[in-house]
Amino acid sequence: MRILIVDDEPQITRVLRTSLQSTGHEVTVAHDGADALFQFMKVQPELVITDLAMAGMDGIELTREIRERSQVPIIVLSVRSHDETKVAALDEGADDYITKPFSIQELLARVRVQARRVAAAQDVQETAIELGDFRIDVERHRVLVRGTEVHLTPKEFDLMVYLARNADRVLTHKTLLRAIWGVAGVDQPEYLRVLIAQLRKKIEPEGTRGSEPRYIVSEPWVGYRLSPRGDHSGDHEAPAAPGPGPLTSS
């Protein structure tokens, strides 16, 4: 997989490059947003990993510029877990985020998730979506979870389809409100809370109801993500070999 790393911290880019190359990825490094755009057009990466806090063009503007050109997955790196700039980047089209400090194992797992999401999107037919435990017949408005049909209201179905088309991607509250209710719904977060609760009741396994959701996972202060295999990270592979300690900014 061709990966573009964008960060103005040489120590972080050096460790990320080494770790990703050791797992078979082709890695290009850029140290600011302007160089990242140049490298993006040159190498046509299949995944972008970018820091948010950079001089000049920051990660939000870079995400916006990339989204005008491509739907390539973007993972953003953020120092603070409740950073408003992180949410803004997700609203601009970033697919996931990792909070510093983070481990290399976590990063590699997130990269695998995005690789599978891209592969799944290429296999999705226009009238049917098959992901993990879900099969959605878009034309006939039918949803099967683990082979059993569940009956959804029109709004629940719209939400289910949108989540499935963006599986394993963090979707902010604003993004979901705008997608399901349009611009008028952006300032009505209670709509989303109620709809998410209703959908969870219908698709979550009996044993998990009332406990931590298996499929529709909350991202605190940010939004939600659909884990179609019900494992939250979407990763069933064996853990990576131990590597360097957690990465953070210097």
Coordinates of C-alpha atoms in Angstrom, one line a residue:
M1 CA 0.0 0.0 0.0
R2 CA 1.3 3.5 -0.9
I3 CA 1.2 5.7 2.2
L4 CA 1.9 9.4 2.5
I5 CA 3.0 10.5 6.0
V6 CA 2.7 14.3 6.8
D7 CA 4.2 15.5 10.0
D8 CA 6.7 18.2 11.0
E9 CA 8.3 16.1 13.7
P10 CA 11.3 14.3 12.2
Q11 CA 11.4 11.7 15.0
I12 CA 7.8 10.7 14.4
T13 CA 8.1 10.5 10.6
R14 CA 11.3 8.4 11.0
V15 CA 9.6 5.9 13.3
L16 CA 6.4 5.7 11.2
R17 CA 8.3 5.2 8.0
T18 CA 10.4 2.4 9.4
S19 CA 7.4 0.6 11.0
L20 CA 5.2 0.9 7.9
Q21 CA 8.0 -0.1 5.5
S22 CA 8.8 -3.2 7.7
T23 CA 5.2 -4.4 7.1
G24 CA 5.5 -4.0 3.3
H25 CA 4.1 -0.6 2.6
E26 CA 5.6 2.0 0.3
V27 CA 6.1 5.2 2.3
T28 CA 6.6 8.8 1.2
V29 CA 7.2 11.6 3.8
A30 CA 6.2 15.2 3.7
H31 CA 7.0 17.7 6.5
D32 CA 4.3 20.3 5.8
G33 CA 1.0 20.7 4.0
A34 CA 2.4 22.3 0.8
D35 CA 4.9 19.6 0.3
A36 CA 2.3 17.0 1.1
L37 CA 0.1 18.2 -1.8
F38 CA 3.0 18.1 -4.2
Q39 CA 3.9 14.5 -3.0
F40 CA 0.2 13.5 -3.2
M41 CA -0.1 14.5 -6.8
K42 CA 3.3 12.8 -7.6
V43 CA 2.9 9.4 -5.9
Q44 CA -0.9 9.0 -5.8
P45 CA -1.0 7.4 -2.3
E46 CA -3.6 4.9 -1.2
L47 CA -3.6 6.3 2.3
V48 CA -2.6 9.6 4.0
I49 CA -1.6 9.9 7.6
T50 CA -1.3 13.6 8.6
D51 CA -0.7 15.5 11.8
L52 CA -3.1 18.4 12.4
A53 CA -0.9 21.0 14.0
M54 CA 1.6 22.2 11.4
A55 CA 2.9 25.6 10.4
G56 CA 1.5 27.1 7.2
M57 CA -1.1 24.7 5.8
D58 CA -2.4 22.7 8.7
G59 CA -4.0 19.2 8.7
I60 CA -7.5 20.6 8.3
E61 CA -6.7 22.6 5.2
L62 CA -4.7 19.7 3.8
T63 CA -7.6 17.4 4.3
R64 CA -9.9 19.8 2.5
E65 CA -7.5 20.1 -0.4
I66 CA -7.1 16.4 -0.7
R67 CA -10.9 15.8 -0.6
E68 CA -11.3 18.1 -3.6
R69 CA -9.1 15.8 -5.5
S70 CA -9.6 12.3 -4.1
Q71 CA -11.5 10.0 -1.7
V72 CA -8.3 8.4 -0.5
P73 CA -8.5 7.4 3.2
I74 CA -7.1 10.0 5.6
I75 CA -6.0 9.3 9.2
V76 CA -5.3 12.4 11.3
L77 CA -3.0 12.5 14.3
S78 CA -4.0 14.8 17.2
V79 CA -2.3 15.5 20.5
R80 CA -5.5 16.1 22.5
S81 CA -8.4 13.6 22.6
H82 CA -11.0 16.4 22.6
D83 CA -9.2 18.7 20.2
E84 CA -11.8 20.8 18.2
T85 CA -9.4 20.8 15.2
K86 CA -9.6 17.0 15.1
V87 CA -13.4 17.2 14.8
A88 CA -13.1 19.9 12.2
A89 CA -10.8 17.6 10.2
L90 CA -13.3 14.8 10.4
D91 CA -16.0 17.2 9.2
E92 CA -13.8 18.1 6.3
G93 CA -13.6 14.4 5.2
A94 CA -10.9 12.7 7.3
D95 CA -11.7 9.0 7.9
D96 CA -10.2 8.3 11.3
Y97 CA -8.0 9.8 14.0
I98 CA -5.3 8.6 16.4
T99 CA -4.6 10.5 19.6
K100 CA -1.0 11.1 20.6
P101 CA 0.7 9.3 22.3
F102 CA -0.1 6.1 20.4
S103 CA 1.6 2.8 19.8
I104 CA 2.8 1.5 16.5
Q105 CA 0.6 -1.5 17.0
E106 CA -2.5 0.7 17.1
L107 CA -1.4 2.6 14.0
L108 CA -0.8 -0.6 12.0
A109 CA -4.2 -1.8 13.1
R110 CA -5.9 1.4 11.9
V111 CA -4.0 1.1 8.6
R112 CA -5.3 -2.4 8.1
V113 CA -8.8 -1.3 8.8
Q114 CA -8.6 1.4 6.1
A115 CA -7.1 -1.0 3.6
R116 CA -10.0 -3.4 4.2
R117 CA -12.5 -0.6 3.9
V118 CA -11.1 0.4 0.5
A119 CA -11.2 -3.2 -0.7
A120 CA -14.8 -3.6 0.5
A121 CA -15.9 -0.4 -1.2
Q122 CA -14.5 -1.7 -4.5
D123 CA -16.5 -4.9 -4.1
V124 CA -19.8 -3.2 -3.1
Q125 CA -22.4 -3.5 -5.8
E126 CA -24.7 -0.5 -6.4
T127 CA -27.8 -2.3 -5.1
A128 CA -26.3 -4.3 -2.3
I129 CA -23.9 -3.8 0.5
E130 CA -22.2 -6.8 2.2
L131 CA -19.9 -6.0 5.1
G132 CA -19.1 -8.2 8.0
D133 CA -22.3 -9.3 9.7
F134 CA -24.5 -7.1 7.5
R135 CA -26.2 -7.5 4.1
I136 CA -28.2 -4.5 2.9
D137 CA -30.4 -4.6 -0.2
V138 CA -30.6 -0.9 -1.0
E139 CA -33.3 -1.2 -3.7
R140 CA -35.7 -3.4 -1.6
H141 CA -35.0 -1.6 1.7
R142 CA -34.0 -4.9 3.4
V143 CA -31.4 -5.3 6.1
L144 CA -30.0 -8.7 7.3
V145 CA -27.9 -8.9 10.4
R146 CA -26.1 -12.2 10.9
G147 CA -28.5 -13.7 8.4
T148 CA -31.7 -12.5 10.1
E149 CA -33.8 -9.7 8.6
V150 CA -34.5 -6.7 10.8
H151 CA -37.3 -4.2 10.1
L152 CA -36.2 -0.6 10.1
T153 CA -38.1 2.7 9.7
P154 CA -37.1 4.8 6.7
K155 CA -34.9 7.1 8.8
E156 CA -33.3 4.1 10.5
F157 CA -32.6 2.5 7.1
D158 CA -31.1 5.8 5.8
L159 CA -28.8 5.9 8.8
M160 CA -27.9 2.2 8.4
V161 CA -27.0 2.7 4.8
Y162 CA -24.9 5.8 5.4
L163 CA -23.0 4.1 8.2
A164 CA -22.4 1.0 6.1
R165 CA -21.1 3.0 3.2
N166 CA -18.7 4.6 5.6
A167 CA -17.9 1.5 7.7
D168 CA -14.9 1.7 10.0
R169 CA -14.8 5.5 9.5
V170 CA -15.4 8.0 12.3
L171 CA -18.4 10.1 11.4
T172 CA -19.0 13.3 13.4
H173 CA -22.4 14.2 14.8
K174 CA -22.6 17.1 12.3
T175 CA -21.8 14.9 9.4
L176 CA -24.5 12.4 10.3
L177 CA -27.1 15.0 11.0
R178 CA -26.4 16.7 7.7
A179 CA -26.5 13.4 5.8
I180 CA -29.8 12.2 7.3
W181 CA -31.8 15.4 8.0
G182 CA -30.1 17.9 5.7
V183 CA -28.8 21.3 6.8
A184 CA -31.9 22.0 8.9
G185 CA -31.0 19.1 11.2
V186 CA -27.4 20.1 12.0
D187 CA -28.4 22.0 15.2
Q188 CA -30.7 19.2 16.4
P189 CA -28.3 16.6 18.0
E190 CA -31.1 15.0 20.0
Y191 CA -32.5 13.6 16.6
L192 CA -29.3 11.6 16.2
R193 CA -29.1 10.3 19.7
V194 CA -32.7 9.0 19.5
L195 CA -32.2 7.4 16.1
I196 CA -28.9 5.8 17.1
A197 CA -30.6 4.3 20.2
Q198 CA -33.4 3.0 18.1
L199 CA -31.1 1.4 15.5
R200 CA -28.9 -0.2 18.2
K201 CA -32.0 -1.9 19.7
K202 CA -32.7 -3.6 16.4
I203 CA -29.2 -4.6 15.3
E204 CA -27.2 -5.3 18.4
P205 CA -27.0 -9.0 19.6
E206 CA -29.3 -9.8 22.5
G207 CA -26.5 -10.4 24.9
T208 CA -25.0 -6.9 24.3
R209 CA -28.1 -4.8 24.7
G210 CA -27.8 -2.5 27.6
S211 CA -24.0 -2.9 27.6
E212 CA -21.3 -1.6 25.4
P213 CA -22.6 -1.6 21.8
R214 CA -20.9 -4.1 19.4
Y215 CA -21.6 -2.5 16.0
I216 CA -22.4 1.2 16.4
V217 CA -19.5 2.4 18.5
S218 CA -19.5 5.8 20.2
E219 CA -16.5 8.0 19.7
P220 CA -16.8 10.3 22.8
W221 CA -17.2 14.0 21.9
V222 CA -16.9 13.2 18.2
G223 CA -19.5 10.9 16.8
Y224 CA -19.9 7.3 15.8
R225 CA -18.4 4.5 13.7
L226 CA -19.9 1.3 12.4
S227 CA -17.8 -1.8 13.1
P228 CA -19.4 -4.3 10.7
R229 CA -17.7 -7.3 12.3
G230 CA -18.6 -6.2 15.8
D231 CA -15.0 -6.0 17.0
H232 CA -14.7 -2.2 17.3
S233 CA -11.3 -2.0 15.7
G234 CA -12.3 -4.2 12.8
D235 CA -9.0 -6.1 13.3
H236 CA -8.8 -9.9 13.8
E237 CA -5.1 -10.3 13.0
A238 CA -2.5 -11.3 15.4
P239 CA -0.8 -8.4 17.3
A240 CA 2.2 -6.9 15.7
A241 CA 5.6 -7.6 17.2
P242 CA 6.6 -5.2 19.9
G243 CA 8.0 -2.0 18.6
P244 CA 8.9 1.5 19.9
G245 CA 7.0 3.0 22.8
P246 CA 4.1 5.4 22.4
L247 CA 4.6 8.2 19.9
T248 CA 3.9 11.7 20.9
S249 CA 5.0 15.2 19.9
S250 CA 8.4 16.3 21.3

